[in-house]
JSON list of C-alpha atoms and ligand atoms in Angstrom, two decimals:
[
{"chain": "A", "resi": 1, "resn": "MET", "atom": "CA", "xyz": [-0.40, -50.30, -29.68]},
{"chain": "A", "resi": 2, "resn": "ASN", "atom": "CA", "xyz": [-0.44, -51.78, -26.41]},
{"chain": "A", "resi": 3, "resn": "VAL", "atom": "CA", "xyz": [0.45, -49.35, -23.64]},
{"chain": "A", "resi": 4, "resn": "ILE", "atom": "CA", "xyz": [0.02, -50.20, -19.98]},
{"chain": "A", "resi": 5, "resn": "ALA", "atom": "CA", "xyz": [-0.34, -46.89, -18.21]},
{"chain": "A", "resi": 6, "resn": "SER", "atom": "CA", "xyz": [0.94, -46.60, -14.63]},
{"chain": "A", "resi": 7, "resn": "GLU", "atom": "CA", "xyz": [-2.50, -46.76, -13.12]},
{"chain": "A", "resi": 8, "resn": "HIS", "atom": "CA", "xyz": [-2.81, -50.26, -14.99]},
{"chain": "A", "resi": 9, "resn": "ALA", "atom": "CA", "xyz": [0.49, -51.42, -14.08]},
{"chain": "A", "resi": 10, "resn": "TYR", "atom": "CA", "xyz": [-0.92, -54.19, -11.75]},
{"chain": "A", "resi": 11, "resn": "PHE", "atom": "CA", "xyz": [-1.92, -56.08, -14.78]},
{"chain": "A", "resi": 12, "resn": "ARG", "atom": "CA", "xyz": [1.82, -56.69, -15.53]},
{"chain": "A", "resi": 13, "resn": "ARG", "atom": "CA", "xyz": [2.16, -58.04, -12.01]},
{"chain": "A", "resi": 14, "resn": "ALA", "atom": "CA", "xyz": [-0.43, -60.64, -12.48]},
{"chain": "A", "resi": 15, "resn": "ARG", "atom": "CA", "xyz": [0.37, -63.94, -11.17]},
{"chain": "A", "resi": 16, "resn": "PHE", "atom": "CA", "xyz": [-1.01, -67.53, -11.45]},
{"chain": "A", "resi": 17, "resn": "LEU", "atom": "CA", "xyz": [-2.82, -68.33, -8.14]},
{"chain": "A", "resi": 18, "resn": "MET", "atom": "CA", "xyz": [-4.55, -71.63, -8.60]},
{"chain": "A", "resi": 19, "resn": "SER", "atom": "CA", "xyz": [-6.33, -73.98, -11.08]},
{"chain": "A", "resi": 20, "resn": "ALA", "atom": "CA", "xyz": [-9.63, -75.05, -9.46]},
{"chain": "A", "resi": 21, "resn": "PRO", "atom": "CA", "xyz": [-11.08, -78.27, -10.97]},
{"chain": "A", "resi": 22, "resn": "ALA", "atom": "CA", "xyz": [-14.49, -77.40, -9.40]},
{"chain": "A", "resi": 23, "resn": "PHE", "atom": "CA", "xyz": [-16.50, -74.39, -8.32]},
{"chain": "A", "resi": 24, "resn": "GLU", "atom": "CA", "xyz": [-16.25, -75.39, -4.66]},
{"chain": "A", "resi": 25, "resn": "LEU", "atom": "CA", "xyz": [-12.40, -75.37, -4.80]},
{"chain": "A", "resi": 26, "resn": "LEU", "atom": "CA", "xyz": [-12.27, -71.72, -5.89]},
{"chain": "A", "resi": 27, "resn": "PRO", "atom": "CA", "xyz": [-10.54, -69.48, -3.31]},
{"chain": "A", "resi": 28, "resn": "PRO", "atom": "CA", "xyz": [-12.51, -67.88, -0.58]},
{"chain": "A", "resi": 29, "resn": "ASP", "atom": "CA", "xyz": [-14.93, -65.20, -1.95]},
{"chain": "A", "resi": 30, "resn": "ASP", "atom": "CA", "xyz": [-13.33, -62.27, -0.59]},
{"chain": "A", "resi": 31, "resn": "GLY", "atom": "CA", "xyz": [-11.88, -60.58, -3.73]},
{"chain": "A", "resi": 32, "resn": "ILE", "atom": "CA", "xyz": [-12.89, -58.33, -6.56]},
{"chain": "A", "resi": 33, "resn": "GLU", "atom": "CA", "xyz": [-13.34, -60.83, -9.51]},
{"chain": "A", "resi": 34, "resn": "ILE", "atom": "CA", "xyz": [-13.71, -60.57, -13.29]},
{"chain": "A", "resi": 35, "resn": "ALA", "atom": "CA", "xyz": [-14.50, -63.74, -15.31]},
{"chain": "A", "resi": 36, "resn": "VAL", "atom": "CA", "xyz": [-13.27, -64.43, -18.79]},
{"chain": "A", "resi": 37, "resn": "VAL", "atom": "CA", "xyz": [-14.93, -66.67, -21.14]},
{"chain": "A", "resi": 38, "resn": "GLY", "atom": "CA", "xyz": [-15.19, -67.86, -24.66]},
{"chain": "A", "resi": 39, "resn": "ARG", "atom": "CA", "xyz": [-15.29, -70.62, -27.21]},
{"chain": "A", "resi": 40, "resn": "SER", "atom": "CA", "xyz": [-12.39, -73.02, -27.26]},
{"chain": "A", "resi": 41, "resn": "ASN", "atom": "CA", "xyz": [-9.59, -71.63, -29.45]},
{"chain": "A", "resi": 42, "resn": "VAL", "atom": "CA", "xyz": [-11.15, -68.07, -29.57]},
{"chain": "A", "resi": 43, "resn": "GLY", "atom": "CA", "xyz": [-7.88, -66.67, -28.21]},
{"chain": "A", "resi": 44, "resn": "LYS", "atom": "CA", "xyz": [-8.82, -66.47, -24.58]},
{"chain": "A", "resi": 45, "resn": "SER", "atom": "CA", "xyz": [-5.19, -67.27, -23.27]},
{"chain": "A", "resi": 46, "resn": "SER", "atom": "CA", "xyz": [-3.64, -65.02, -25.91]},
{"chain": "A", "resi": 47, "resn": "VAL", "atom": "CA", "xyz": [-6.02, -62.13, -24.81]},
{"chain": "A", "resi": 48, "resn": "LEU", "atom": "CA", "xyz": [-5.24, -62.66, -21.11]},
{"chain": "A", "resi": 49, "resn": "ASN", "atom": "CA", "xyz": [-1.56, -62.57, -21.83]},
{"chain": "A", "resi": 50, "resn": "ALA", "atom": "CA", "xyz": [-1.70, -59.50, -23.98]},
{"chain": "A", "resi": 51, "resn": "LEU", "atom": "CA", "xyz": [-3.95, -57.78, -21.08]},
{"chain": "A", "resi": 52, "resn": "CYS", "atom": "CA", "xyz": [-1.20, -58.60, -18.68]},
{"chain": "A", "resi": 53, "resn": "ASP", "atom": "CA", "xyz": [1.65, -57.96, -21.15]},
{"chain": "A", "resi": 54, "resn": "GLN", "atom": "CA", "xyz": [3.10, -61.32, -20.26]},
{"chain": "A", "resi": 55, "resn": "ARG", "atom": "CA", "xyz": [3.84, -64.22, -22.62]},
{"chain": "A", "resi": 56, "resn": "GLY", "atom": "CA", "xyz": [3.30, -67.28, -20.70]},
{"chain": "A", "resi": 57, "resn": "LEU", "atom": "CA", "xyz": [0.82, -66.22, -17.97]},
{"chain": "A", "resi": 58, "resn": "ALA", "atom": "CA", "xyz": [-2.01, -67.94, -19.46]},
{"chain": "A", "resi": 59, "resn": "ARG", "atom": "CA", "xyz": [-1.05, -71.19, -21.37]},
{"chain": "A", "resi": 60, "resn": "THR", "atom": "CA", "xyz": [-2.03, -71.15, -25.12]},
{"chain": "A", "resi": 61, "resn": "SER", "atom": "CA", "xyz": [-2.57, -74.63, -26.32]},
{"chain": "A", "resi": 62, "resn": "GLY", "atom": "CA", "xyz": [-3.02, -76.46, -29.54]},
{"chain": "A", "resi": 63, "resn": "THR", "atom": "CA", "xyz": [-5.57, -78.95, -28.21]},
{"chain": "A", "resi": 64, "resn": "PRO", "atom": "CA", "xyz": [-8.69, -76.97, -27.39]},
{"chain": "A", "resi": 65, "resn": "GLY", "atom": "CA", "xyz": [-11.39, -77.95, -24.88]},
{"chain": "A", "resi": 66, "resn": "ARG", "atom": "CA", "xyz": [-8.94, -80.01, -22.75]},
{"chain": "A", "resi": 67, "resn": "THR", "atom": "CA", "xyz": [-8.92, -78.23, -19.34]},
{"chain": "A", "resi": 68, "resn": "GLN", "atom": "CA", "xyz": [-12.35, -77.58, -17.60]},
{"chain": "A", "resi": 69, "resn": "HIS", "atom": "CA", "xyz": [-10.50, -76.00, -14.75]},
{"chain": "A", "resi": 70, "resn": "ILE", "atom": "CA", "xyz": [-11.11, -72.43, -13.57]},
{"chain": "A", "resi": 71, "resn": "VAL", "atom": "CA", "xyz": [-7.84, -70.80, -13.46]},
{"chain": "A", "resi": 72, "resn": "VAL", "atom": "CA", "xyz": [-7.28, -67.93, -11.13]},
{"chain": "A", "resi": 73, "resn": "PHE", "atom": "CA", "xyz": [-4.78, -65.11, -11.57]},
{"chain": "A", "resi": 74, "resn": "ASP", "atom": "CA", "xyz": [-4.01, -62.60, -8.67]},
{"chain": "A", "resi": 75, "resn": "LEU", "atom": "CA", "xyz": [-3.74, -59.00, -9.65]},
{"chain": "A", "resi": 76, "resn": "GLU", "atom": "CA", "xyz": [-2.85, -57.45, -6.16]},
{"chain": "A", "resi": 77, "resn": "HIS", "atom": "CA", "xyz": [-5.32, -55.87, -3.50]},
{"chain": "A", "resi": 78, "resn": "GLY", "atom": "CA", "xyz": [-7.67, -58.68, -3.96]},
{"chain": "A", "resi": 79, "resn": "ARG", "atom": "CA", "xyz": [-8.31, -58.20, -7.67]},
{"chain": "A", "resi": 80, "resn": "ARG", "atom": "CA", "xyz": [-8.51, -61.51, -9.51]},
{"chain": "A", "resi": 81, "resn": "LEU", "atom": "CA", "xyz": [-9.16, -62.76, -13.11]},
{"chain": "A", "resi": 82, "resn": "LEU", "atom": "CA", "xyz": [-11.01, -65.95, -13.40]},
{"chain": "A", "resi": 83, "resn": "ASP", "atom": "CA", "xyz": [-10.13, -67.86, -16.58]},
{"chain": "A", "resi": 84, "resn": "LEU", "atom": "CA", "xyz": [-13.31, -69.91, -17.10]},
{"chain": "A", "resi": 85, "resn": "PRO", "atom": "CA", "xyz": [-13.28, -73.06, -19.07]},
{"chain": "A", "resi": 86, "resn": "GLY", "atom": "CA", "xyz": [-13.76, -72.80, -22.93]},
{"chain": "A", "resi": 87, "resn": "PHE", "atom": "CA", "xyz": [-16.84, -74.26, -24.40]},
{"chain": "A", "resi": 88, "resn": "GLY", "atom": "CA", "xyz": [-18.10, -75.45, -27.83]},
{"chain": "A", "resi": 89, "resn": "TYR", "atom": "CA", "xyz": [-15.50, -77.92, -28.72]},
{"chain": "A", "resi": 90, "resn": "ALA", "atom": "CA", "xyz": [-17.23, -80.82, -30.42]},
{"chain": "A", "resi": 91, "resn": "ALA", "atom": "CA", "xyz": [-14.85, -83.47, -28.93]},
{"chain": "A", "resi": 92, "resn": "VAL", "atom": "CA", "xyz": [-15.54, -82.51, -25.45]},
{"chain": "A", "resi": 93, "resn": "LYS", "atom": "CA", "xyz": [-17.32, -85.24, -23.66]},
{"chain": "A", "resi": 94, "resn": "ARG", "atom": "CA", "xyz": [-21.02, -84.86, -22.59]},
{"chain": "A", "resi": 95, "resn": "GLU", "atom": "CA", "xyz": [-20.26, -84.94, -18.89]},
{"chain": "A", "resi": 96, "resn": "LEU", "atom": "CA", "xyz": [-17.66, -82.27, -19.36]},
{"chain": "A", "resi": 97, "resn": "ARG", "atom": "CA", "xyz": [-20.25, -80.06, -20.90]},
{"chain": "A", "resi": 98, "resn": "ALA", "atom": "CA", "xyz": [-22.70, -80.63, -18.21]},
{"chain": "A", "resi": 99, "resn": "HIS", "atom": "CA", "xyz": [-19.81, -79.53, -15.78]},
{"chain": "A", "resi": 100, "resn": "TRP", "atom": "CA", "xyz": [-19.30, -76.29, -17.81]},
{"chain": "A", "resi": 101, "resn": "ALA", "atom": "CA", "xyz": [-22.98, -75.64, -17.85]},
{"chain": "A", "resi": 102, "resn": "ASP", "atom": "CA", "xyz": [-23.06, -76.11, -14.10]},
{"chain": "A", "resi": 103, "resn": "ALA", "atom": "CA", "xyz": [-19.96, -74.26, -13.10]},
{"chain": "A", "resi": 104, "resn": "VAL", "atom": "CA", "xyz": [-20.42, -70.94, -15.18]},
{"chain": "A", "resi": 105, "resn": "PRO", "atom": "CA", "xyz": [-23.86, -69.92, -13.96]},
{"chain": "A", "resi": 106, "resn": "ARG", "atom": "CA", "xyz": [-22.55, -70.87, -10.41]},
{"chain": "A", "resi": 107, "resn": "VAL", "atom": "CA", "xyz": [-19.85, -68.28, -10.71]},
{"chain": "A", "resi": 108, "resn": "LEU", "atom": "CA", "xyz": [-22.19, -65.81, -11.98]},
{"chain": "A", "resi": 109, "resn": "HIS", "atom": "CA", "xyz": [-24.85, -66.17, -9.45]},
{"chain": "A", "resi": 110, "resn": "GLU", "atom": "CA", "xyz": [-22.76, -67.07, -6.29]},
{"chain": "A", "resi": 111, "resn": "ARG", "atom": "CA", "xyz": [-19.40, -65.23, -6.47]},
{"chain": "A", "resi": 112, "resn": "ARG", "atom": "CA", "xyz": [-20.25, -62.13, -4.40]},
{"chain": "A", "resi": 113, "resn": "GLY", "atom": "CA", "xyz": [-17.08, -60.39, -5.55]},
{"chain": "A", "resi": 114, "resn": "LEU", "atom": "CA", "xyz": [-17.92, -60.78, -9.26]},
{"chain": "A", "resi": 115, "resn": "VAL", "atom": "CA", "xyz": [-17.88, -57.49, -10.95]},
{"chain": "A", "resi": 116, "resn": "GLY", "atom": "CA", "xyz": [-18.04, -58.32, -14.61]},
{"chain": "A", "resi": 117, "resn": "LEU", "atom": "CA", "xyz": [-17.68, -60.89, -17.31]},
{"chain": "A", "resi": 118, "resn": "VAL", "atom": "CA", "xyz": [-15.67, -60.69, -20.55]},
{"chain": "A", "resi": 119, "resn": "LEU", "atom": "CA", "xyz": [-17.16, -62.68, -23.36]},
{"chain": "A", "resi": 120, "resn": "LEU", "atom": "CA", "xyz": [-14.75, -63.50, -26.07]},
{"chain": "A", "resi": 121, "resn": "ALA", "atom": "CA", "xyz": [-15.92, -64.44, -29.62]},
{"chain": "A", "resi": 122, "resn": "ASP", "atom": "CA", "xyz": [-14.34, -64.75, -32.94]},
{"chain": "A", "resi": 123, "resn": "ALA", "atom": "CA", "xyz": [-14.88, -61.62, -34.98]},
{"chain": "A", "resi": 124, "resn": "ARG", "atom": "CA", "xyz": [-15.28, -63.83, -38.09]},
{"chain": "A", "resi": 125, "resn": "LEU", "atom": "CA", "xyz": [-18.04, -65.99, -36.69]},
{"chain": "A", "resi": 126, "resn": "PRO", "atom": "CA", "xyz": [-21.64, -65.29, -35.84]},
{"chain": "A", "resi": 127, "resn": "LEU", "atom": "CA", "xyz": [-22.72, -65.58, -32.25]},
{"chain": "A", "resi": 128, "resn": "LYS", "atom": "CA", "xyz": [-24.08, -68.97, -31.40]},
{"chain": "A", "resi": 129, "resn": "GLN", "atom": "CA", "xyz": [-26.47, -70.37, -28.80]},
{"chain": "A", "resi": 130, "resn": "GLU", "atom": "CA", "xyz": [-23.63, -70.74, -26.08]},
{"chain": "A", "resi": 131, "resn": "GLU", "atom": "CA", "xyz": [-22.90, -67.18, -26.53]},
{"chain": "A", "resi": 132, "resn": "ARG", "atom": "CA", "xyz": [-26.59, -66.21, -26.20]},
{"chain": "A", "resi": 133, "resn": "ASP", "atom": "CA", "xyz": [-26.79, -68.47, -23.12]},
{"chain": "A", "resi": 134, "resn": "LEU", "atom": "CA", "xyz": [-23.88, -66.72, -21.57]},
{"chain": "A", "resi": 135, "resn": "LEU", "atom": "CA", "xyz": [-25.45, -63.14, -22.32]},
{"chain": "A", "resi": 136, "resn": "ARG", "atom": "CA", "xyz": [-28.77, -64.53, -20.74]},
{"chain": "A", "resi": 137, "resn": "TRP", "atom": "CA", "xyz": [-27.12, -65.93, -17.65]},
{"chain": "A", "resi": 138, "resn": "CYS", "atom": "CA", "xyz": [-25.27, -62.69, -17.00]},
{"chain": "A", "resi": 139, "resn": "ALA", "atom": "CA", "xyz": [-28.54, -60.50, -17.50]},
{"chain": "A", "resi": 140, "resn": "GLU", "atom": "CA", "xyz": [-30.37, -62.93, -15.03]},
{"chain": "A", "resi": 141, "resn": "ALA", "atom": "CA", "xyz": [-27.52, -62.72, -12.59]},
{"chain": "A", "resi": 142, "resn": "GLY", "atom": "CA", "xyz": [-27.18, -58.91, -12.91]},
{"chain": "A", "resi": 143, "resn": "VAL", "atom": "CA", "xyz": [-23.44, -59.23, -14.04]},
{"chain": "A", "resi": 144, "resn": "PRO", "atom": "CA", "xyz": [-22.11, -56.53, -16.31]},
{"chain": "A", "resi": 145, "resn": "VAL", "atom": "CA", "xyz": [-20.70, -58.21, -19.57]},
{"chain": "A", "resi": 146, "resn": "GLN", "atom": "CA", "xyz": [-18.34, -56.90, -22.10]},
{"chain": "A", "resi": 147, "resn": "LEU", "atom": "CA", "xyz": [-18.39, -58.60, -25.51]},
{"chain": "A", "resi": 148, "resn": "ALA", "atom": "CA", "xyz": [-14.98, -58.72, -27.26]},
{"chain": "A", "resi": 149, "resn": "LEU", "atom": "CA", "xyz": [-14.67, -59.84, -30.86]},
{"chain": "A", "resi": 150, "resn": "ASN", "atom": "CA", "xyz": [-11.02, -61.24, -31.17]},
{"chain": "A", "resi": 151, "resn": "LYS", "atom": "CA", "xyz": [-8.97, -62.05, -34.30]},
{"chain": "A", "resi": 152, "resn": "ALA", "atom": "CA", "xyz": [-10.17, -58.69, -36.05]},
{"chain": "A", "resi": 153, "resn": "ASP", "atom": "CA", "xyz": [-6.83, -58.74, -37.68]},
{"chain": "A", "resi": 154, "resn": "LYS", "atom": "CA", "xyz": [-8.15, -61.59, -39.86]},
{"chain": "A", "resi": 155, "resn": "LEU", "atom": "CA", "xyz": [-10.82, -59.23, -41.29]},
{"chain": "A", "resi": 156, "resn": "ALA", "atom": "CA", "xyz": [-10.90, -56.27, -43.46]},
{"chain": "A", "resi": 157, "resn": "ARG", "atom": "CA", "xyz": [-12.18, -53.00, -41.99]},
{"chain": "A", "resi": 158, "resn": "GLN", "atom": "CA", "xyz": [-15.65, -53.23, -43.42]},
{"chain": "A", "resi": 159, "resn": "ALA", "atom": "CA", "xyz": [-16.05, -56.81, -42.24]},
{"chain": "A", "resi": 160, "resn": "THR", "atom": "CA", "xyz": [-15.06, -55.83, -38.87]},
{"chain": "A", "resi": 161, "resn": "LEU", "atom": "CA", "xyz": [-17.55, -53.10, -38.68]},
{"chain": "A", "resi": 162, "resn": "GLN", "atom": "CA", "xyz": [-20.28, -55.48, -40.06]},
{"chain": "A", "resi": 163, "resn": "ALA", "atom": "CA", "xyz": [-19.28, -57.94, -37.38]},
{"chain": "A", "resi": 164, "resn": "ALA", "atom": "CA", "xyz": [-19.50, -55.33, -34.60]},
{"chain": "A", "resi": 165, "resn": "ARG", "atom": "CA", "xyz": [-23.00, -54.22, -35.92]},
{"chain": "A", "resi": 166, "resn": "GLY", "atom": "CA", "xyz": [-24.34, -57.75, -35.95]},
{"chain": "A", "resi": 167, "resn": "ALA", "atom": "CA", "xyz": [-23.14, -58.46, -32.39]},
{"chain": "A", "resi": 168, "resn": "GLN", "atom": "CA", "xyz": [-24.65, -55.16, -31.16]},
{"chain": "A", "resi": 169, "resn": "GLN", "atom": "CA", "xyz": [-28.05, -56.30, -32.51]},
{"chain": "A", "resi": 170, "resn": "ILE", "atom": "CA", "xyz": [-27.70, -59.43, -30.45]},
{"chain": "A", "resi": 171, "resn": "LEU", "atom": "CA", "xyz": [-26.56, -57.47, -27.30]},
{"chain": "A", "resi": 172, "resn": "ARG", "atom": "CA", "xyz": [-29.65, -55.17, -27.67]},
{"chain": "A", "resi": 173, "resn": "GLU", "atom": "CA", "xyz": [-31.90, -58.24, -27.28]},
{"chain": "A", "resi": 174, "resn": "PHE", "atom": "CA", "xyz": [-30.36, -58.78, -23.83]},
{"chain": "A", "resi": 175, "resn": "ARG", "atom": "CA", "xyz": [-30.67, -55.07, -23.02]},
{"chain": "A", "resi": 176, "resn": "ILE", "atom": "CA", "xyz": [-26.93, -54.76, -22.89]},
{"chain": "A", "resi": 177, "resn": "LYS", "atom": "CA", "xyz": [-25.97, -51.21, -23.67]},
{"chain": "A", "resi": 178, "resn": "LYS", "atom": "CA", "xyz": [-22.21, -51.54, -23.87]},
{"chain": "A", "resi": 179, "resn": "SER", "atom": "CA", "xyz": [-21.03, -51.75, -27.42]},
{"chain": "A", "resi": 180, "resn": "PRO", "atom": "CA", "xyz": [-18.83, -54.86, -28.47]},
{"chain": "A", "resi": 181, "resn": "LEU", "atom": "CA", "xyz": [-15.20, -54.12, -28.86]},
{"chain": "A", "resi": 182, "resn": "THR", "atom": "CA", "xyz": [-13.33, -55.54, -31.71]},
{"chain": "A", "resi": 183, "resn": "ILE", "atom": "CA", "xyz": [-9.78, -56.49, -30.55]},
{"chain": "A", "resi": 184, "resn": "SER", "atom": "CA", "xyz": [-6.76, -58.60, -31.72]},
{"chain": "A", "resi": 185, "resn": "ALA", "atom": "CA", "xyz": [-4.37, -60.37, -29.35]},
{"chain": "A", "resi": 186, "resn": "ALA", "atom": "CA", "xyz": [-2.23, -60.71, -32.29]},
{"chain": "A", "resi": 187, "resn": "THR", "atom": "CA", "xyz": [-1.71, -57.08, -33.30]},
{"chain": "A", "resi": 188, "resn": "LYS", "atom": "CA", "xyz": [-2.87, -55.70, -29.83]},
{"chain": "A", "resi": 189, "resn": "THR", "atom": "CA", "xyz": [-5.63, -53.68, -31.28]},
{"chain": "A", "resi": 190, "resn": "GLY", "atom": "CA", "xyz": [-8.27, -52.90, -28.68]},
{"chain": "A", "resi": 191, "resn": "ILE", "atom": "CA", "xyz": [-6.37, -54.34, -25.83]},
{"chain": "A", "resi": 192, "resn": "ASP", "atom": "CA", "xyz": [-5.77, -51.14, -24.15]},
{"chain": "A", "resi": 193, "resn": "ALA", "atom": "CA", "xyz": [-9.45, -50.39, -24.39]},
{"chain": "A", "resi": 194, "resn": "LEU", "atom": "CA", "xyz": [-10.40, -53.63, -22.93]},
{"chain": "A", "resi": 195, "resn": "ARG", "atom": "CA", "xyz": [-7.95, -53.23, -20.18]},
{"chain": "A", "resi": 196, "resn": "GLN", "atom": "CA", "xyz": [-9.46, -49.86, -19.26]},
{"chain": "A", "resi": 197, "resn": "ILE", "atom": "CA", "xyz": [-12.78, -51.62, -18.87]},
{"chain": "A", "resi": 198, "resn": "LEU", "atom": "CA", "xyz": [-11.66, -54.19, -16.65]},
{"chain": "A", "resi": 199, "resn": "HIS", "atom": "CA", "xyz": [-9.71, -51.33, -14.65]},
{"chain": "A", "resi": 200, "resn": "ASP", "atom": "CA", "xyz": [-12.93, -49.54, -14.21]},
{"chain": "A", "resi": 201, "resn": "TRP", "atom": "CA", "xyz": [-14.82, -52.55, -12.97]},
{"chain": "A", "resi": 202, "resn": "PHE", "atom": "CA", "xyz": [-11.90, -53.34, -10.58]},
{"chain": "A", "resi": 203, "resn": "GLU", "atom": "CA", "xyz": [-11.96, -49.78, -9.21]},
{"chain": "A", "resi": 204, "resn": "ARG", "atom": "CA", "xyz": [-15.70, -49.68, -8.70]},
{"chain": "A", "resi": 205, "resn": "GLY", "atom": "CA", "xyz": [-15.63, -52.91, -6.95]},
{"chain": "A", "resi": 206, "resn": "LEU", "atom": "CA", "xyz": [-12.72, -51.88, -4.69]},
{"chain": "A", "resi": 207, "resn": "LYS", "atom": "CA", "xyz": [-14.54, -48.53, -3.81]},
{"chain": "A", "resi": 208, "resn": "LYS", "atom": "CA", "xyz": [-17.75, -50.46, -2.95]},
{"chain": "A", "resi": 209, "resn": "GLU", "atom": "CA", "xyz": [-16.11, -52.88, -0.54]},
{"chain": "A", "resi": 210, "resn": "GLY", "atom": "CA", "xyz": [-14.30, -49.85, 1.17]},
{"chain": "A", "resi": 211, "resn": "PRO", "atom": "CA", "xyz": [-10.68, -49.00, 1.39]},
{"chain": "A", "resi": 212, "resn": "GLY", "atom": "CA", "xyz": [-8.31, -51.16, 3.65]},
{"chain": "A", "resi": 213, "resn": "LEU", "atom": "CA", "xyz": [-10.00, -54.48, 2.98]},
{"chain": "A", "resi": 214, "resn": "TYR", "atom": "CA", "xyz": [-7.69, -55.66, 0.48]},
{"chain": "A", "resi": 215, "resn": "THR", "atom": "CA", "xyz": [-4.51, -54.17, 1.41]},
{"chain": "B", "resi": 1, "resn": "GDP", "atom": "P1", "xyz": [-7.93, -70.44, -26.16]},
{"chain": "B", "resi": 1, "resn": "GDP", "atom": "O1", "xyz": [-7.96, -71.83, -26.51]},
{"chain": "B", "resi": 1, "resn": "GDP", "atom": "O2", "xyz": [-9.13, -69.53, -26.36]},
{"chain": "B", "resi": 1, "resn": "GDP", "atom": "O3", "xyz": [-7.06, -70.10, -24.96]},
{"chain": "B", "resi": 1, "resn": "GDP", "atom": "O4", "xyz": [-7.00, -69.77, -27.38]},
{"chain": "B", "resi": 1, "resn": "GDP", "atom": "P2", "xyz": [-5.48, -69.44, -27.61]},
{"chain": "B", "resi": 1, "resn": "GDP", "atom": "O5", "xyz": [-5.04, -68.28, -26.88]},
{"chain": "B", "resi": 1, "resn": "GDP", "atom": "O6", "xyz": [-4.53, -70.75, -27.27]},
{"chain": "B", "resi": 1, "resn": "GDP", "atom": "O7", "xyz": [-5.40, -69.23, -29.22]},
{"chain": "B", "resi": 1, "resn": "GDP", "atom": "C1", "xyz": [-5.77, -70.31, -30.10]},
{"chain": "B", "resi": 1, "resn": "GDP", "atom": "C2", "xyz": [-5.17, -69.91, -31.39]},
{"chain": "B", "resi": 1, "resn": "GDP", "atom": "O8", "xyz": [-5.53, -68.68, -31.99]},
{"chain": "B", "resi": 1, "resn": "GDP", "atom": "C3", "xyz": [-3.48, -69.86, -31.39]},
{"chain": "B", "resi": 1, "resn": "GDP", "atom": "O9", "xyz": [-3.09, -70.41, -32.58]},
{"chain": "B", "resi": 1, "resn": "GDP", "atom": "C4", "xyz": [-3.30, -68.38, -31.39]},
{"chain": "B", "resi": 1, "resn": "GDP", "atom": "O10", "xyz": [-2.22, -67.84, -31.88]},
{"chain": "B", "resi": 1, "resn": "GDP", "atom": "C5", "xyz": [-4.48, -67.79, -32.28]},
{"chain": "B", "resi": 1, "resn": "GDP", "atom": "N1", "xyz": [-4.86, -66.33, -31.87]},
{"chain": "B", "resi": 1, "resn": "GDP", "atom": "C6", "xyz": [-5.24, -65.76, -30.68]},
{"chain": "B", "resi": 1, "resn": "GDP", "atom": "N2", "xyz": [-5.66, -64.64, -30.88]},
{"chain": "B", "resi": 1, "resn": "GDP", "atom": "C7", "xyz": [-5.42, -64.31, -32.03]},
{"chain": "B", "resi": 1, "resn": "GDP", "atom": "C8", "xyz": [-5.72, -63.04, -32.67]},
{"chain": "B", "resi": 1, "resn": "GDP", "atom": "O11", "xyz": [-6.09, -61.95, -32.23]},
{"chain": "B", "resi": 1, "resn": "GDP", "atom": "N3", "xyz": [-5.54, -63.10, -34.19]},
{"chain": "B", "resi": 1, "resn": "GDP", "atom": "C9", "xyz": [-5.01, -64.29, -34.69]},
{"chain": "B", "resi": 1, "resn": "GDP", "atom": "N4", "xyz": [-4.88, -64.06, -36.02]},
{"chain": "B", "resi": 1, "resn": "GDP", "atom": "N5", "xyz": [-4.75, -65.26, -34.09]},
{"chain": "B", "resi": 1, "resn": "GDP", "atom": "C10", "xyz": [-4.88, -65.37, -32.79]}
]
């Protein structure tokens, strides 16, 4: 079940702000931001839409790996979601891959307002080098990370638990204490729990910056 509690209602009012073709073209760094990243076709757009309870907020696409833009959504009071480009799509050209490997660490290291990153992975697949790179970059930049294993609806319960255990072991290698969440954008399983984590990050960020800044 996907229930948006009243304190989370701002997710429903999320709006597309802009699509930035390069890091330098992101809006001024004066908000509280959470980045969402994952392999192409992992269901990133579907998860964003489920989190915000909106069908067409993030565009789901049948052609993975096409856009290398950073899409920014505004969630009121300076809260923003940064939809980072997908990775790992074999047909993506080498220069686009280099662009990704440049833009993502810059977001992690240089966006002062970044309070967390959601790494989406497919519950059916083992984490690969790119996911490990992301976990390492987050650890190096001191950015809190939540791993969410999507498409859990495709797995039986035992296999889901096994996937979560495998992922937990890898998180431990990077000294990440937060357990992975198993979610499904299709059935909405785990979406409320993920939204709560994002809400907590936003709230902590807003408190740190002091009241009145983002009204
Ligand atoms: P993106 O490329 O990561 O943004 O992925 P999309 O959101 O466009 O989804 C890619 C494909 O996976 C689409 O066909 C979605 O319908 C499907 N998909 C996304 N989330 C889930 C999920 O939780 N379960 C299942 N079974 N399919 C999903």
